[in-house]
Short mmCIF file of C-alpha atoms in Angstrom, two decimals:
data_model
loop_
_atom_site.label_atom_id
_atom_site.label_comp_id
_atom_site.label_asym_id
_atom_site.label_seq_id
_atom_site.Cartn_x
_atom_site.Cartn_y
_atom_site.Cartn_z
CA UNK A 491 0.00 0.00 0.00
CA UNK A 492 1.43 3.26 -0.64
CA UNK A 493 2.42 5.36 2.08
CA UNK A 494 -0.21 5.16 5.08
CA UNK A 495 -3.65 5.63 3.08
CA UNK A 496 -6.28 3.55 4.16
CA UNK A 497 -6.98 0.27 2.16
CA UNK A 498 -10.16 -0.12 0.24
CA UNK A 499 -10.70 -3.29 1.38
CA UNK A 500 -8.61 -6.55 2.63
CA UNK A 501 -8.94 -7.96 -1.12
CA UNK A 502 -5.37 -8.46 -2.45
CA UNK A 503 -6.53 -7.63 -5.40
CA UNK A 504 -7.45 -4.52 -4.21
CA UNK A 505 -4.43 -4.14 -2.24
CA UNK A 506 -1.97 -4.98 -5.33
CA UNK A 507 -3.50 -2.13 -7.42
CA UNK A 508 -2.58 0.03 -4.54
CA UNK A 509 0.80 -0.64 -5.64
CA UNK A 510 1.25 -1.34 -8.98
CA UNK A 511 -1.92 -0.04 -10.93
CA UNK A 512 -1.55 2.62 -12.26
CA UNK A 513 -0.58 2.51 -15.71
CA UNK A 514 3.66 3.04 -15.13
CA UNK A 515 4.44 0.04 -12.53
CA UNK A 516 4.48 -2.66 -14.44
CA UNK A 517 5.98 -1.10 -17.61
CA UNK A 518 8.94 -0.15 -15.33
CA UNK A 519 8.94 -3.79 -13.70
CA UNK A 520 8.50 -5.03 -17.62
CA UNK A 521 11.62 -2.88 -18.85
CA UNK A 522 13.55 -3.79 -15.68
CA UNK A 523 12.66 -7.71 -16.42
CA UNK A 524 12.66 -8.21 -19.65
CA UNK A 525 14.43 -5.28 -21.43
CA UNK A 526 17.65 -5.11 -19.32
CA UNK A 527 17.00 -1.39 -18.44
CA UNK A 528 18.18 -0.75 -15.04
CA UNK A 529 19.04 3.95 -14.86
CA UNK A 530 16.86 6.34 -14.84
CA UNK A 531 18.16 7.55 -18.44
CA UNK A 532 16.98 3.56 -20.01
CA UNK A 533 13.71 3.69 -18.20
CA UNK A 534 12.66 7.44 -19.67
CA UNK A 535 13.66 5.88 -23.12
CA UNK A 536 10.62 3.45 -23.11
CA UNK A 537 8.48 3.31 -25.91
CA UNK A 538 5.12 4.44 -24.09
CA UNK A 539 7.13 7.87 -23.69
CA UNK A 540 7.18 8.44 -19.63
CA UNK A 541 7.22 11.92 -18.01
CA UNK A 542 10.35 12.70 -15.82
CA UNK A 543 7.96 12.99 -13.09
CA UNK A 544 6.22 10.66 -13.21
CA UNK A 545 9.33 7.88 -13.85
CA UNK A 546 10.63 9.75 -10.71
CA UNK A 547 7.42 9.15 -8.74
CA UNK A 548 7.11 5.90 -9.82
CA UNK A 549 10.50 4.51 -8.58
CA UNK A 550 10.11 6.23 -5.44
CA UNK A 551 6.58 3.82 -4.83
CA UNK A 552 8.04 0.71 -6.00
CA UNK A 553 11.15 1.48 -3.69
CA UNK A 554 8.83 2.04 -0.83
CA UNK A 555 7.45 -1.33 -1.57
CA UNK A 556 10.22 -3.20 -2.13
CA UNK A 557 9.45 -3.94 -5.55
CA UNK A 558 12.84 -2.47 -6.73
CA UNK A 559 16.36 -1.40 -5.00
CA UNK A 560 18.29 1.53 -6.13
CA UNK A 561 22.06 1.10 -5.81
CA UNK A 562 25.02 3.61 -7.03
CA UNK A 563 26.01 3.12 -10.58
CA UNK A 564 29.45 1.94 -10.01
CA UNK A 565 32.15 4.93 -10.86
CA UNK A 566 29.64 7.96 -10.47
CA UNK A 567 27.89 8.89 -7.39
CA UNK A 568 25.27 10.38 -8.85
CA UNK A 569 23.61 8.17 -11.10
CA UNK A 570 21.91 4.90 -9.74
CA UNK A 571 21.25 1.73 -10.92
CA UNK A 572 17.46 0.22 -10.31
CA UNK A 573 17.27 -3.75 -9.83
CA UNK A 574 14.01 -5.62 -9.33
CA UNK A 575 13.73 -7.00 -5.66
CA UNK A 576 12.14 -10.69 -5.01
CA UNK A 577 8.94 -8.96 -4.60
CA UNK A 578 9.25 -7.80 -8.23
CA UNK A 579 10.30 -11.30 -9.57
CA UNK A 580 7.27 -12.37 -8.82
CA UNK A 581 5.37 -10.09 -10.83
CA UNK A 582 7.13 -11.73 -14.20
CA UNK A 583 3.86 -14.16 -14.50
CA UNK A 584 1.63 -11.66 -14.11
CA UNK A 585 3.41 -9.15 -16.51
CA UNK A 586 3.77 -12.68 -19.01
CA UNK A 587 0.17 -13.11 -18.82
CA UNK A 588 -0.94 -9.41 -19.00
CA UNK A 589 1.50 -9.63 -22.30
CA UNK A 590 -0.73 -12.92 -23.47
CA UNK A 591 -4.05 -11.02 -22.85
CA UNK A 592 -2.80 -8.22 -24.84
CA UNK A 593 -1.33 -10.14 -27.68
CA UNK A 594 -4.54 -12.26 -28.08
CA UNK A 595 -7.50 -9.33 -27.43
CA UNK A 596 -5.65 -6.19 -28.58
CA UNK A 597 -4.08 -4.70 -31.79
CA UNK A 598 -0.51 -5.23 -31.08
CA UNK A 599 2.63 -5.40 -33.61
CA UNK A 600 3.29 -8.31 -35.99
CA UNK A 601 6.33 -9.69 -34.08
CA UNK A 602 4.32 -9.54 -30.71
CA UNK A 603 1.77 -11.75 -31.83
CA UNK A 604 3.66 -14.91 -31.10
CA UNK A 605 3.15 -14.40 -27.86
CA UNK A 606 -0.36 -15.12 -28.20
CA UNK A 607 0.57 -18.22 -30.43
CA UNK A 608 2.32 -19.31 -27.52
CA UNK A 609 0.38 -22.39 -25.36
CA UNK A 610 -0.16 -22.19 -21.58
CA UNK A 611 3.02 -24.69 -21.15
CA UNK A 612 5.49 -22.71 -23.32
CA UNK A 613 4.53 -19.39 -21.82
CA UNK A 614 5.04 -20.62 -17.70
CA UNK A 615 8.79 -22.34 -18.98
CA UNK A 616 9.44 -19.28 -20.63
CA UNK A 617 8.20 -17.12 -17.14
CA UNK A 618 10.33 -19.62 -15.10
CA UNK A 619 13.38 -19.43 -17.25
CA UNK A 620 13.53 -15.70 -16.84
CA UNK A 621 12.36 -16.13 -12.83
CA UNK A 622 14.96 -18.27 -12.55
CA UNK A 623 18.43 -15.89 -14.60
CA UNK A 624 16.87 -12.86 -12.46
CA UNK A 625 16.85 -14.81 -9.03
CA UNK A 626 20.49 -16.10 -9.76
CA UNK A 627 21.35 -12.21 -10.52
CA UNK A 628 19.80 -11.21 -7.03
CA UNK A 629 21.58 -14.30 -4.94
CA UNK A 630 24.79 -12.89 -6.86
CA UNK A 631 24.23 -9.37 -5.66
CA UNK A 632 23.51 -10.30 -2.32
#
């Protein structure tokens, strides 16, 4: 939940979209997974065309819930590299299937639409593939 506002309700449905739904979260979390973006500068480059405020926002929430870390950038102390926490591991499925939904029900480009070719079976080992690299990375930072 962000900062101290009241919950809605106890659903954690409810509660996740505290977090992450707006429309930013998740394309951070989805550039941070799957597009190897990890500074401010990469993030403001995605396609969707993100404000400077609001990327700054953003990473500030997902900080404050643990979703992502922000570490110096090795060799200058004032840029910072932005790494996805266990917490936002475990959003790859959801982001996967969120990507699935969208391939299959929405007008997306030609080379995205294999994604909605792809079966159940073939999209979870792809999901647990990347799981898996990203939790190595995060046992190697630790």
């Amino acid at each position: 939940m962000e900062d101290k506002k009241k919950a809605r309700s106890s659903c954690g449905v409810s509660l996740s979209l505290d977090i992450i739904g707006d429309k930013w979260s998740l394309l951070i979390v989805r550039d941070l997974a799957y597009l190897g973006k990890d500074t401010y500068g990469d993030l403001l480059k995605m396609e969707e065309g993100i404000a400077t405020n609001v990327l700054a926002d953003r990473l500030v929430v997902l900080e404050k819930a643990e979703i992502i870390t922000k570490e110096i950038f090795v060799g200058s102390k004032s840029k910072f590299k932005y790494r996805l926490t266990e917490k936002g591991i475990d959003l790859y499925p959801i982001i996967m299937e969120i990507m699935f939904w969208g391939s299959k029900y929405c007008e997306v480009k030609p080379e995205q639409i294999g994604i909605a070719k792809m079966t159940k079976q073939q999209r979870d080992a792809f999901t647990k593939d990347v799981m898996k690299k990203r939790h190595k990375e995060l046992t190697e930072r630790s």
